Short mmCIF file of C-alpha atoms in Angstrom, two decimals:
data_model
loop_
_atom_site.label_atom_id
_atom_site.label_comp_id
_atom_site.label_asym_id
_atom_site.label_seq_id
_atom_site.Cartn_x
_atom_site.Cartn_y
_atom_site.Cartn_z
CA MET A 1 24.23 33.30 9.05
CA SER A 2 21.38 34.72 11.16
CA ASP A 3 20.44 36.79 8.17
CA ILE A 4 19.94 33.98 5.65
CA GLU A 5 16.59 32.99 4.61
CA MET A 6 16.47 29.40 3.84
CA LEU A 7 14.44 28.46 0.55
CA LEU A 8 13.17 25.24 -1.09
CA PRO A 9 16.43 23.68 -2.77
CA ILE A 10 14.35 22.55 -5.68
CA MET A 11 11.03 23.37 -7.52
CA VAL A 12 9.11 20.03 -6.82
CA GLY A 13 7.20 19.10 -9.81
CA ASP A 14 5.75 15.86 -8.61
CA TYR A 15 5.73 14.39 -5.05
CA THR A 16 5.34 10.57 -4.37
CA ASP A 17 5.12 9.24 -0.85
CA PHE A 18 5.73 5.41 -0.35
CA PHE A 19 5.12 3.19 2.66
CA CYS A 20 8.29 1.35 2.89
CA SER A 21 8.92 0.58 6.67
CA VAL A 22 7.75 -2.85 7.66
CA HIS A 23 7.71 -1.88 11.35
CA HIS A 24 5.46 1.19 10.46
CA ALA A 25 3.13 -0.84 8.14
CA ARG A 26 2.72 -3.61 10.67
CA ASN A 27 1.90 -1.14 13.60
CA CYS A 28 -0.60 0.70 11.31
CA GLY A 29 -2.27 -2.77 10.37
CA PHE A 30 -2.45 -3.67 14.11
CA ILE A 31 -4.06 -0.30 14.97
CA PHE A 32 -6.73 -0.14 12.18
CA ARG A 33 -7.30 -3.79 11.06
CA GLY A 34 -6.31 -5.87 14.23
CA PRO A 35 -3.65 -8.70 14.51
CA GLN A 36 -5.31 -11.11 11.97
CA THR A 37 -3.70 -9.54 8.74
CA PRO A 38 -1.53 -6.31 9.88
CA VAL A 39 0.29 -6.15 6.68
CA ASN A 40 -1.63 -6.71 3.42
CA PRO A 41 0.16 -9.61 1.24
CA ASN A 42 0.90 -7.28 -1.70
CA TRP A 43 3.08 -4.96 0.62
CA PHE A 44 5.86 -7.70 0.59
CA HIS A 45 5.80 -7.74 -3.29
CA LEU A 46 6.03 -4.04 -4.16
CA PRO A 47 6.86 -0.74 -2.71
CA ILE A 48 3.37 0.74 -1.85
CA GLY A 49 2.93 4.50 -2.66
CA TYR A 50 0.43 7.36 -3.55
CA HIS A 51 0.72 10.63 -5.33
CA GLY A 52 1.23 13.60 -2.95
CA ARG A 53 0.60 17.40 -3.36
CA ALA A 54 3.71 19.11 -4.59
CA SER A 55 2.10 22.46 -4.11
CA SER A 56 2.21 22.21 -0.33
CA VAL A 57 5.75 20.95 0.21
CA ILE A 58 7.23 23.72 2.36
CA ILE A 59 10.57 24.66 3.70
CA SER A 60 11.77 24.02 7.27
CA GLY A 61 10.72 26.79 9.61
CA THR A 62 7.47 27.43 8.11
CA ASP A 63 4.47 27.42 10.44
CA ILE A 64 1.71 24.72 10.25
CA ILE A 65 -1.78 25.87 10.35
CA ARG A 66 -3.94 23.07 11.98
CA PRO A 67 -6.19 21.75 9.08
CA ARG A 68 -9.85 21.54 9.06
CA GLY A 69 -11.85 18.56 7.68
CA GLN A 70 -14.21 15.59 8.28
CA GLY A 71 -13.52 13.13 10.93
CA HIS A 72 -15.15 9.62 11.57
CA PRO A 73 -18.43 9.75 13.01
CA ILE A 74 -19.41 8.18 16.30
CA GLY A 75 -22.32 5.76 16.27
CA ASP A 76 -25.18 7.25 14.15
CA ALA A 77 -24.11 10.80 14.41
CA GLN A 78 -23.02 12.93 11.38
CA PRO A 79 -19.10 13.00 10.49
CA TYR A 80 -17.39 15.63 12.73
CA PHE A 81 -16.33 18.80 10.87
CA GLY A 82 -13.71 20.86 12.22
CA PRO A 83 -9.99 21.47 13.21
CA SER A 84 -8.14 18.09 13.30
CA LYS A 85 -8.09 16.55 16.70
CA LYS A 86 -5.25 14.13 15.96
CA LEU A 87 -2.57 16.08 14.29
CA ASP A 88 0.75 14.10 13.83
CA PHE A 89 4.20 14.34 12.47
CA GLU A 90 5.89 11.64 10.41
CA LEU A 91 9.63 11.11 10.56
CA GLU A 92 10.63 10.61 6.95
CA MET A 93 13.43 11.16 4.27
CA ALA A 94 12.93 12.19 0.89
CA ALA A 95 14.91 11.46 -2.49
CA ILE A 96 15.37 14.09 -5.02
CA VAL A 97 15.40 12.95 -8.67
CA GLY A 98 18.29 13.77 -10.83
CA PRO A 99 18.26 13.07 -14.60
CA GLY A 100 15.18 11.12 -14.66
CA ASN A 101 13.57 9.21 -17.73
CA GLU A 102 11.52 9.71 -20.89
CA LEU A 103 7.87 8.70 -20.72
CA GLY A 104 7.53 5.15 -21.61
CA LYS A 105 11.20 4.23 -20.80
CA PRO A 106 11.51 2.52 -17.35
CA ILE A 107 14.67 2.86 -15.17
CA ASP A 108 16.59 -0.57 -14.66
CA ILE A 109 16.82 -1.38 -11.12
CA ASN A 110 20.76 -1.47 -11.53
CA ASP A 111 20.77 1.97 -13.20
CA ALA A 112 18.46 3.55 -10.57
CA GLU A 113 21.13 5.20 -8.08
CA GLU A 114 22.36 7.05 -11.09
CA HIS A 115 19.07 8.98 -11.18
CA ILE A 116 18.94 9.87 -7.37
CA PHE A 117 20.77 13.18 -6.63
CA GLY A 118 20.31 13.16 -2.75
CA LEU A 119 18.26 13.16 0.29
CA VAL A 120 16.53 15.54 2.67
CA VAL A 121 14.77 15.16 5.94
CA MET A 122 11.00 15.43 5.70
CA ASN A 123 8.11 15.85 7.99
CA ASP A 124 4.78 14.53 6.29
CA TRP A 125 2.40 16.13 8.69
CA SER A 126 -0.73 13.95 8.90
CA ALA A 127 -4.32 14.86 10.35
CA ARG A 128 -4.97 11.09 11.53
CA ASP A 129 -8.68 11.66 12.10
CA ILE A 130 -9.32 13.30 8.68
CA GLN A 131 -7.19 10.42 6.97
CA ALA A 132 -8.97 7.60 8.61
CA TRP A 133 -12.31 8.73 7.47
CA GLU A 134 -11.45 9.81 3.84
CA SER A 135 -9.05 6.73 3.25
CA MET A 136 -11.68 4.29 2.60
CA PRO A 137 -11.15 3.19 -0.20
CA LEU A 138 -8.81 5.55 -2.10
CA GLY A 139 -6.16 6.57 0.53
CA PRO A 140 -4.66 9.79 1.65
CA PHE A 141 -5.99 13.22 0.38
CA LEU A 142 -6.90 16.12 2.81
CA GLY A 143 -5.24 14.42 5.72
CA LYS A 144 -1.83 14.87 4.05
CA SER A 145 -1.84 17.66 1.47
CA PHE A 146 -2.29 20.52 3.91
CA SER A 147 1.68 20.69 4.47
CA THR A 148 4.86 18.62 4.00
CA THR A 149 8.02 19.97 5.52
CA VAL A 150 11.63 19.64 4.02
CA SER A 151 15.05 20.47 5.22
CA PRO A 152 16.70 22.96 2.94
CA TRP A 153 20.15 20.69 2.68
CA ILE A 154 20.22 18.00 -0.08
CA VAL A 155 22.94 15.55 0.98
CA THR A 156 24.32 13.77 -2.14
CA MET A 157 24.36 9.89 -2.48
CA ASP A 158 28.17 10.37 -2.92
CA ALA A 159 28.22 11.70 0.67
CA LEU A 160 26.46 8.96 1.99
CA LYS A 161 28.37 6.06 0.30
CA PRO A 162 30.69 5.73 3.40
CA PHE A 163 27.52 4.89 5.43
CA ALA A 164 26.14 2.29 3.12
CA CYS A 165 24.99 -0.88 4.89
CA ASP A 166 23.00 -4.09 4.16
CA ALA A 167 19.42 -3.69 3.55
CA PRO A 168 17.08 -6.09 5.37
CA LYS A 169 16.62 -9.51 3.80
CA GLN A 170 13.44 -9.68 1.60
CA GLU A 171 11.14 -12.71 1.63
CA PRO A 172 9.56 -13.57 -0.66
CA GLU A 173 12.39 -12.69 -3.05
CA PRO A 174 11.30 -9.58 -5.20
CA LEU A 175 10.27 -9.98 -8.93
CA PRO A 176 13.27 -9.57 -11.32
CA TYR A 177 12.66 -5.75 -11.92
CA LEU A 178 13.22 -5.14 -8.31
CA ALA A 179 16.09 -7.64 -7.54
CA GLU A 180 19.12 -5.46 -7.40
CA LYS A 181 22.71 -6.44 -7.49
CA ASN A 182 23.60 -3.83 -4.73
CA HIS A 183 20.88 -4.17 -2.07
CA VAL A 184 21.85 -1.49 0.31
CA ASN A 185 20.44 1.10 2.68
CA TYR A 186 22.30 3.80 4.61
CA ASP A 187 23.12 4.05 8.30
CA ILE A 188 21.61 7.68 9.15
CA PRO A 189 20.51 8.07 12.87
CA LEU A 190 17.35 10.12 13.02
CA GLU A 191 15.57 11.93 15.86
CA VAL A 192 12.38 13.87 16.53
CA TRP A 193 12.04 16.62 19.28
CA ILE A 194 8.91 18.58 20.30
CA LYS A 195 9.06 21.78 22.03
CA SER A 196 5.81 22.88 23.58
CA LYS A 197 5.09 26.64 24.02
CA GLU A 198 5.64 26.08 27.86
CA GLN A 199 9.14 24.75 27.41
CA SER A 200 12.32 26.50 26.93
CA GLU A 201 14.06 23.65 25.45
CA PRO A 202 12.77 20.75 23.36
CA SER A 203 12.26 17.24 24.40
CA ILE A 204 13.33 13.99 22.50
CA VAL A 205 10.50 11.86 21.70
CA THR A 206 11.77 9.14 19.33
CA LYS A 207 15.07 7.82 17.68
CA SER A 208 15.15 5.72 14.47
CA ASN A 209 17.42 4.96 11.70
CA PHE A 210 17.09 4.98 7.76
CA LYS A 211 18.85 1.62 7.89
CA HIS A 212 15.44 -0.07 8.86
CA LEU A 213 13.81 0.89 5.50
CA TYR A 214 12.42 -2.56 3.88
CA TRP A 215 12.09 -1.32 0.11
CA THR A 216 15.48 0.58 -0.81
CA LEU A 217 15.46 4.12 -2.48
CA THR A 218 16.49 2.26 -5.89
CA GLN A 219 13.73 -0.33 -5.59
CA GLN A 220 11.24 2.66 -5.05
CA LEU A 221 12.44 4.38 -7.98
CA ALA A 222 12.54 1.51 -10.37
CA HIS A 223 9.14 0.61 -9.38
CA HIS A 224 7.86 4.01 -9.80
CA THR A 225 9.03 4.02 -13.44
CA VAL A 226 8.45 0.35 -14.38
CA ASN A 227 5.03 1.32 -16.03
CA GLY A 228 6.69 4.05 -18.19
CA CYS A 229 5.87 6.91 -15.72
CA ASN A 230 8.48 9.73 -16.39
CA LEU A 231 10.39 11.27 -13.55
CA ARG A 232 11.80 14.80 -14.05
CA PRO A 233 14.62 16.61 -12.28
CA GLY A 234 13.61 17.93 -9.03
CA ASP A 235 10.76 15.59 -8.60
CA MET A 236 10.70 14.08 -4.76
CA PHE A 237 9.73 10.73 -3.57
CA ALA A 238 9.64 9.85 0.05
CA THR A 239 10.21 6.84 2.02
CA GLY A 240 7.18 6.94 4.30
CA THR A 241 7.43 6.92 8.11
CA LEU A 242 10.80 5.33 9.10
CA SER A 243 10.03 3.39 12.32
CA GLY A 244 12.43 0.96 13.84
CA PRO A 245 11.67 -2.30 15.64
CA GLU A 246 11.82 -1.02 19.26
CA PRO A 247 9.19 1.02 21.01
CA GLU A 248 11.33 4.24 21.27
CA SER A 249 12.13 4.11 17.62
CA LEU A 250 8.56 4.68 16.27
CA GLY A 251 8.24 7.44 13.74
CA CYS A 252 4.90 9.11 14.52
CA LEU A 253 2.44 9.79 17.41
CA LEU A 254 0.05 7.35 15.87
CA GLU A 255 2.44 4.61 16.78
CA LEU A 256 3.83 6.02 19.93
CA THR A 257 0.57 6.58 21.48
CA TRP A 258 -1.08 3.66 19.65
CA ASN A 259 -3.51 6.09 18.03
CA GLY A 260 -4.22 8.13 21.35
CA GLN A 261 -4.59 5.08 23.66
CA LYS A 262 -1.75 6.14 25.72
CA GLU A 263 0.35 9.29 26.24
CA ILE A 264 4.05 9.99 25.95
CA SER A 265 5.85 12.44 27.98
CA VAL A 266 7.03 15.73 26.50
CA GLY A 267 8.88 17.74 28.96
CA ASN A 268 6.79 18.36 31.88
CA SER A 269 3.53 17.50 29.93
CA THR A 270 2.18 14.63 27.98
CA ARG A 271 0.82 14.22 24.53
CA LYS A 272 -1.50 11.94 22.41
CA PHE A 273 -1.21 14.20 19.49
CA LEU A 274 0.15 17.66 18.75
CA GLU A 275 -1.23 20.85 20.42
CA ASP A 276 -1.27 24.27 19.21
CA GLY A 277 2.08 25.83 19.88
CA ASP A 278 4.01 22.53 19.62
CA GLU A 279 7.14 22.94 17.50
CA VAL A 280 8.41 19.70 15.99
CA ILE A 281 12.15 19.28 15.13
CA LEU A 282 13.47 16.58 12.98
CA THR A 283 17.22 15.91 12.71
CA ALA A 284 19.62 13.40 10.84
CA CYS A 285 23.33 13.09 11.11
CA CYS A 286 25.62 10.28 9.82
CA LYS A 287 28.53 9.61 12.27
CA GLY A 288 31.93 9.07 10.83
CA GLU A 289 34.96 8.27 12.61
CA ASP A 290 36.20 11.59 12.93
CA TYR A 291 33.63 13.59 11.03
CA ASN A 292 29.93 14.03 10.72
CA VAL A 293 27.50 14.49 7.63
CA GLY A 294 24.65 16.33 8.84
CA PHE A 295 21.33 17.14 7.17
CA GLY A 296 20.41 20.11 9.28
CA THR A 297 16.96 20.31 10.89
CA CYS A 298 13.36 20.08 9.45
CA THR A 299 11.11 22.21 11.66
CA GLY A 300 7.61 23.47 12.12
CA LYS A 301 5.45 24.98 14.51
CA VAL A 302 1.61 24.14 14.97
CA LEU A 303 -0.75 27.38 14.92
CA PRO A 304 -4.58 27.30 15.34
CA ALA A 305 -6.84 26.45 12.79
CA ILE A 306 -8.35 29.34 10.90
CA PRO A 307 -12.02 30.02 12.34
#
């Protein structure tokens, strides 16, 4: 096993990143817009998503070079340019498309499960300072496109059926094309660990669960195709950061440190955002009565920016 080289399990033709955790959406809204309207009204009517960069989807174990870009200017100064000062992880899972659909022919919500082959663990690395400056008004670009890490093991939906659970009640009720007969999530415990270059062992920094997802996988897929967009085998769509309701279940450093306003403990040191040499390890494992369904690990080590 030590001689095996893990590879991407699919050729990712297209990659979409959704924004489907209400806890993550609410926290990000508080951080960037304040308490008046932490979640935009449209968020509760449709799964929000954007088209990500498939070329930089990489396999677990690949090093992450700290990206460079523009950051938000301070006062009347010019925008900052250089290595990201707010490099972050995002605890996500991604669905791999099975059969897919023809252009112009949407997938019905109640048939959507038949078009999802399985799930992988995903870390959608984010440069928060680059992202915050460039996202006015079109959304993520260079702050996300430098690297997206996935685990090498696709766990099929059949294997996850014993762990199905009720998805959160949605208010207001979704429009008919998103109203599904079988409104379920899956009980998948998730963890993030960080190992700094000074540590011999990693330290846990958050625990969450897939079951907190507000918009289900099937709703994401049905919405993705309702306009006639065609999905193809091997395409990937991700959940967005999977944050839970408790302070210890937040799925990224942006939330855990409230955009760097406080620090968290990582072994004998502290962090606001990731430092060079940090290795981030994501894990997911369903717990059966006398068995586990594991996803393996999703790892990446941060290297210094290229001069």
